[in-house]
Each structure stands twice: as C-alpha cells, then as structure tokens.
Coordinates of C-alpha atoms in Angstrom, one line a residue:
M1 CA -31.1 4.3 -18.5
S2 CA -30.7 7.6 -16.8
K3 CA -27.8 9.8 -17.7
N4 CA -24.9 9.8 -15.2
Y5 CA -21.1 10.4 -14.7
G6 CA -18.7 9.7 -12.0
V7 CA -20.4 6.5 -11.0
F8 CA -18.8 3.4 -10.1
N9 CA -20.5 0.7 -12.4
Q10 CA -21.3 -2.2 -10.0
L11 CA -20.9 -4.4 -13.2
E12 CA -17.2 -3.8 -12.8
K13 CA -17.1 -5.5 -9.6
S14 CA -15.5 -9.0 -9.6
D15 CA -17.0 -12.1 -8.2
S16 CA -13.3 -13.4 -7.6
L17 CA -12.8 -15.2 -4.2
H18 CA -10.1 -12.7 -3.4
V19 CA -12.4 -9.8 -3.9
K20 CA -15.1 -11.5 -1.7
R21 CA -12.7 -12.1 1.0
I22 CA -11.7 -8.4 1.1
E23 CA -15.3 -7.4 1.3
E24 CA -16.2 -10.0 4.2
D25 CA -13.1 -10.6 6.2
G26 CA -10.9 -7.6 5.2
Y27 CA -8.1 -9.3 3.8
T28 CA -6.9 -11.9 1.3
I29 CA -3.5 -13.8 0.3
L30 CA -2.0 -14.3 -2.9
R31 CA 0.9 -16.7 -3.2
N32 CA 4.2 -16.7 -5.3
Q33 CA 4.0 -13.1 -6.7
I34 CA 7.7 -12.5 -7.1
I35 CA 10.2 -14.7 -9.1
P36 CA 12.4 -16.2 -6.3
D37 CA 15.6 -15.3 -8.0
E38 CA 14.4 -11.4 -7.7
I39 CA 13.6 -11.4 -3.9
Q40 CA 17.2 -11.0 -3.0
D41 CA 17.6 -8.1 -5.4
F42 CA 14.6 -6.3 -3.8
K43 CA 16.1 -6.6 -0.3
N44 CA 19.6 -5.6 -1.6
F45 CA 18.2 -2.5 -3.4
S46 CA 16.2 -1.5 -0.5
E47 CA 19.1 -1.5 1.9
M48 CA 21.1 0.7 -0.8
I49 CA 18.3 3.2 -1.0
Y50 CA 17.7 3.3 2.7
N51 CA 21.4 3.9 3.3
Q52 CA 21.1 6.9 0.8
Q53 CA 18.0 8.2 2.7
V54 CA 19.9 8.0 5.8
E55 CA 22.8 9.9 4.5
E56 CA 20.4 12.8 3.1
F57 CA 18.3 13.1 6.0
G58 CA 20.5 11.7 9.1
I59 CA 19.8 8.7 11.1
E60 CA 19.2 10.8 14.4
N61 CA 16.5 13.0 12.3
L62 CA 14.9 9.6 11.1
K63 CA 14.6 8.3 14.5
E64 CA 13.2 11.4 16.0
I65 CA 10.3 11.3 13.4
G66 CA 9.9 7.5 13.8
E67 CA 11.1 7.0 10.3
E68 CA 13.9 4.3 11.0
D69 CA 14.1 1.4 8.8
I70 CA 11.6 2.6 6.4
V71 CA 12.4 3.1 2.8
R72 CA 10.1 5.8 1.4
A73 CA 9.1 5.4 -2.4
P74 CA 11.8 3.1 -3.5
F75 CA 10.4 3.1 -7.2
L76 CA 11.7 6.6 -7.4
F77 CA 15.2 5.3 -6.8
N78 CA 15.4 2.1 -8.6
K79 CA 12.8 1.0 -11.6
C80 CA 12.9 -2.8 -10.5
F81 CA 10.2 -1.6 -8.0
D82 CA 8.0 -0.6 -10.8
Q83 CA 6.9 -4.2 -11.2
L84 CA 5.3 -4.3 -7.9
I85 CA 3.0 -1.6 -8.5
I86 CA 1.9 -2.6 -11.8
N87 CA 1.4 -6.4 -11.2
D88 CA -1.5 -7.4 -13.2
S89 CA -2.9 -9.9 -10.7
I90 CA -2.9 -7.4 -8.0
L91 CA -4.3 -4.4 -10.1
E92 CA -7.1 -6.7 -11.2
I93 CA -8.2 -7.1 -7.5
V94 CA -7.4 -3.6 -6.7
K95 CA -9.5 -2.1 -9.6
S96 CA -12.3 -4.8 -9.0
T97 CA -12.6 -3.5 -5.4
L98 CA -12.0 0.2 -5.8
G99 CA -13.1 1.0 -9.4
Q100 CA -11.0 1.7 -12.5
K101 CA -9.5 4.9 -11.6
V102 CA -7.1 4.2 -8.7
I103 CA -3.7 6.0 -7.8
L104 CA -0.8 4.9 -5.7
H105 CA -0.9 6.6 -2.4
L106 CA 2.5 5.3 -1.2
Q107 CA 5.2 2.6 -1.5
N108 CA 7.4 1.9 1.4
T109 CA 9.8 -1.0 2.4
I110 CA 9.6 -1.9 5.8
I111 CA 12.6 -3.4 7.6
N112 CA 12.1 -5.1 10.9
R113 CA 15.6 -5.8 12.2
K114 CA 16.2 -9.0 13.8
Q115 CA 15.7 -9.1 17.6
T116 CA 14.0 -5.7 17.7
E117 CA 10.3 -4.4 17.7
H118 CA 9.6 -1.9 14.8
H119 CA 7.7 1.1 15.8
Q120 CA 5.1 -0.1 13.3
S121 CA 4.3 -2.7 16.0
A122 CA 1.5 -0.2 17.3
W123 CA -2.0 -1.0 16.0
H124 CA -3.0 1.2 13.3
R125 CA -5.0 1.8 9.9
D126 CA -2.9 2.7 6.9
I127 CA -5.0 5.7 6.5
P128 CA -4.8 6.9 10.0
Y129 CA -7.1 8.9 12.3
Q130 CA -10.2 7.5 10.3
N131 CA -12.8 6.5 13.1
Y132 CA -15.7 5.7 10.8
T133 CA -16.7 3.0 8.7
L134 CA -17.5 2.9 4.9
S135 CA -20.2 1.1 2.7
Q136 CA -17.6 0.6 -0.1
P137 CA -13.8 0.6 0.2
I138 CA -11.7 3.4 -1.0
S139 CA -8.2 2.0 -0.2
L140 CA -6.4 -1.2 -0.3
S141 CA -3.1 -2.0 1.1
V142 CA -0.7 -4.5 -0.8
F143 CA 2.1 -6.0 1.2
Y144 CA 4.7 -8.1 -0.6
A145 CA 6.6 -10.3 1.7
L146 CA 10.4 -10.5 1.0
S147 CA 11.2 -12.5 4.0
P148 CA 9.2 -15.3 5.8
F149 CA 6.5 -13.7 7.8
N150 CA 5.5 -15.6 11.0
Y151 CA 5.4 -15.4 14.8
E152 CA 9.2 -15.7 15.1
T153 CA 10.0 -12.7 12.5
G154 CA 7.0 -10.5 13.5
G155 CA 4.8 -11.1 10.9
T156 CA 2.0 -8.7 10.2
K157 CA -1.1 -9.2 12.6
L158 CA -4.5 -8.4 11.6
L159 CA -8.0 -7.9 13.1
P160 CA -10.3 -9.4 10.6
K161 CA -13.4 -7.6 9.9
S162 CA -12.2 -4.5 11.6
H163 CA -12.7 -2.4 8.7
R164 CA -16.3 -2.5 9.7
F165 CA -15.3 -1.0 13.1
E166 CA -15.8 2.6 14.0
N167 CA -13.4 2.6 16.9
F168 CA -10.4 0.7 18.0
P169 CA -11.4 -2.3 20.2
N170 CA -10.1 -3.1 23.6
D171 CA -7.2 -5.3 24.4
E172 CA -9.3 -8.3 25.5
F173 CA -10.9 -8.2 22.1
I174 CA -7.8 -7.8 20.1
E175 CA -6.2 -10.9 22.1
A176 CA -8.8 -13.1 21.2
N177 CA -9.5 -12.2 17.6
F178 CA -6.2 -11.3 16.1
I179 CA -4.6 -13.5 13.6
Q180 CA -1.0 -13.7 12.1
P181 CA -0.9 -15.0 8.9
D182 CA 2.3 -17.2 7.7
L183 CA 3.6 -15.8 4.4
N184 CA 6.5 -17.1 2.3
P185 CA 8.9 -14.7 0.4
G186 CA 7.0 -13.7 -2.6
D187 CA 3.5 -13.9 -1.2
V188 CA 1.3 -10.9 -0.9
L189 CA -1.0 -9.9 1.7
I190 CA -4.0 -7.6 0.6
F191 CA -6.2 -5.9 3.0
D192 CA -8.6 -3.1 3.2
S193 CA -6.8 -0.2 4.5
W194 CA -9.5 0.3 7.4
V195 CA -8.5 -3.1 8.8
Y196 CA -6.6 -2.7 12.0
H197 CA -3.0 -4.3 11.9
C198 CA 0.4 -4.0 13.2
A199 CA 4.0 -5.6 12.9
G200 CA 4.9 -8.3 15.4
K201 CA 8.2 -8.3 17.3
N202 CA 11.0 -9.9 15.2
I203 CA 12.5 -12.4 17.8
S204 CA 14.3 -14.5 14.8
N205 CA 18.0 -14.0 13.7
I206 CA 17.0 -12.6 10.2
D207 CA 15.9 -9.2 9.3
R208 CA 12.4 -9.2 7.8
Y209 CA 11.6 -7.1 4.6
G210 CA 8.2 -6.3 3.1
V211 CA 7.2 -3.6 0.5
N212 CA 3.9 -2.1 1.4
H213 CA 1.7 -0.2 -1.0
V214 CA -1.6 1.6 -0.6
F215 CA -3.9 2.1 -3.6
T216 CA -6.7 4.4 -3.1
A217 CA -9.5 6.4 -5.0
P218 CA -8.2 9.4 -6.8
F219 CA -9.8 11.9 -4.1
L220 CA -7.4 10.8 -1.2
K221 CA -4.4 12.9 -0.9
Q222 CA -0.9 11.2 -1.6
Q223 CA 1.8 11.3 1.0
I224 CA 4.4 12.3 -1.8
D225 CA 3.3 14.5 -4.7
F226 CA 4.3 11.6 -7.5
P227 CA 2.6 13.4 -10.4
K228 CA 5.4 16.4 -10.2
L229 CA 8.0 13.5 -10.3
V230 CA 6.7 11.3 -13.1
D231 CA 8.5 13.4 -15.7
S232 CA 11.8 12.9 -14.2
R233 CA 12.2 9.5 -15.5
D234 CA 10.7 7.5 -18.4
F235 CA 7.8 5.8 -16.4
P236 CA 5.4 3.4 -18.4
N237 CA 2.2 5.0 -19.3
E238 CA 0.4 2.5 -16.8
L239 CA 2.7 3.7 -13.9
K240 CA 2.2 7.5 -14.9
N241 CA -1.9 6.9 -14.5
L242 CA -1.3 5.3 -11.2
M243 CA 0.8 8.0 -10.1
G244 CA -2.2 10.4 -10.5
K245 CA -1.1 12.4 -13.3
E246 CA -4.6 12.7 -14.4
F247 CA -5.9 13.9 -11.1
E248 CA -3.5 16.9 -10.5
V249 CA -5.1 19.9 -8.9
A250 CA -5.8 22.5 -11.4
I251 CA -3.8 25.9 -10.6
S252 CA -6.5 28.2 -12.4
V253 CA -10.0 28.1 -14.0
N254 CA -8.4 28.0 -17.4
D255 CA -6.1 25.2 -16.5
F256 CA -9.0 23.1 -15.1
R257 CA -11.1 23.7 -18.3
N258 CA -8.0 22.9 -20.3
K259 CA -7.4 19.7 -18.6
R260 CA -11.2 18.7 -19.2
L261 CA -10.9 19.5 -22.9
K262 CA -7.8 17.7 -23.2
K263 CA -9.3 14.5 -21.9
L264 CA -12.4 14.8 -23.9
K265 CA -10.3 15.2 -27.1
S266 CA -8.1 12.0 -26.2
E267 CA -11.2 9.7 -25.5

C-alpha cells in the first residue's frame, strides 16, 4: 500500500442506517437522547444564561444584530451542556460521517417564543454563504429538541437532499418539497449543514427550546475561539479535543514545529 497521511480511511465509514440517511437525504432523527427528568433543567439553565448574556450585552444591541433569543455557547456557562456535546451515540455518527478528527464549531440554544416568528425562520445553511456542493460532508448539525417540535410550535423545516443543491431553489419548489418532522423532547435531528432549513412560526402557547450544535472538519473556522477558553475550566479530555485544542494556529515557525514534535512524542 502506498504511503499516505491526512487521508480519511474509507474503512472508518459506518454502514449504519443513520449515516446512510444523512448521505442520501441529508438528515436523520435519533429518539430519546436526553433523560426526561433533565429536559426542564436544560430549559431553565438556558434562560438563566440568556438573561446573563442580555445583561452583559444589552437587549437592544442583541436585537440590532439579530441575536435575540439565542444563547451562545451555553456549555461555557454551565457544565451540564457538556453531555450534549460528548454524547457517544451522536459522536459515533458524526465521526463516521466526517472522520475521526472533528471539532465543535458552535453550540447555541435557540428559543422560539410563543406566538412569535424567530428570525431564524429565514431559510439558510448552518455554514452560510456557501453556494457549492461537496462530494463528502465536512459539517453536521445536531439539534436537540427540548420541547415538542411540530407545526404548532414552529418545528424545524428541512429541504431533503438540498445538500446537493448549489443554489437556493425557488418558492414553488420549496413549498412542494419541504418537510417539518415531529420531534418529542429529547429527540435529536442530525443533518448535513449544507441542507437548507429554517424555523417555523411558533403559533402555540408554549416557548420552544432547542440546542443546536455544528461539528466540522478541523479546517473550518470556529465562531468563538474555544481552544483559548478550555483551560479556564476543568474540561474532560474528550471535550478539549472537540474544542480544537490540537488544531490551534501556530504563532511562529518554532511553535508550529514544537506542536508537531509534541504530537509525535505523545503517539
């Protein structure tokens, strides 16, 4: 066999039904991934962190930049959100799809208030402004439902197979082909981040909560410099790896070489 490095071993690819669904249709659903007794805690903690972020940044400023009712990086504020990142069932699918070297691009709680339309009701990709397709996925979105997701609550709408579309389709195509899966609290929607999707309008009498994650190949730039923050708390090693600590940009030639030397000695 020819020498190589940095090559994704196709033998690592799983033949699981979930991975196949993501490849073909762009999405899959896992049921019952959160213990029911913990779901309300996640919602309560999300509100507490959001209130803290509002106090720090200002509600008018958040509205100005389209950040109202988004809780950025809740795991940095409460370690209970760690478990959503390092869920074994989820990571098996993520790594079987993207390869063993993956990082967390973002974690956000999205709150769709009752009787309102969230600004994320606009169709988008989770890695925006990418009008091209890929032969292999480089990013997966993992959305935990903390509330019922359905038509009434404005559950997520998807365009199946749209990870194969270079450009955004017209309204007629969208209306004929979008789906809006029903999710129960604790279920997880996983989709290729190139799939076009949006939130529906919440016409119910309850607030709808979901925690979104985007896992990517390491060469994609993170929204927040998580590697610089992992030393501020006693993170588990698995979580540190997912933060991208291994893939920090070197600040000099010697720093680049020392990182490689350290990595070789640890193997």
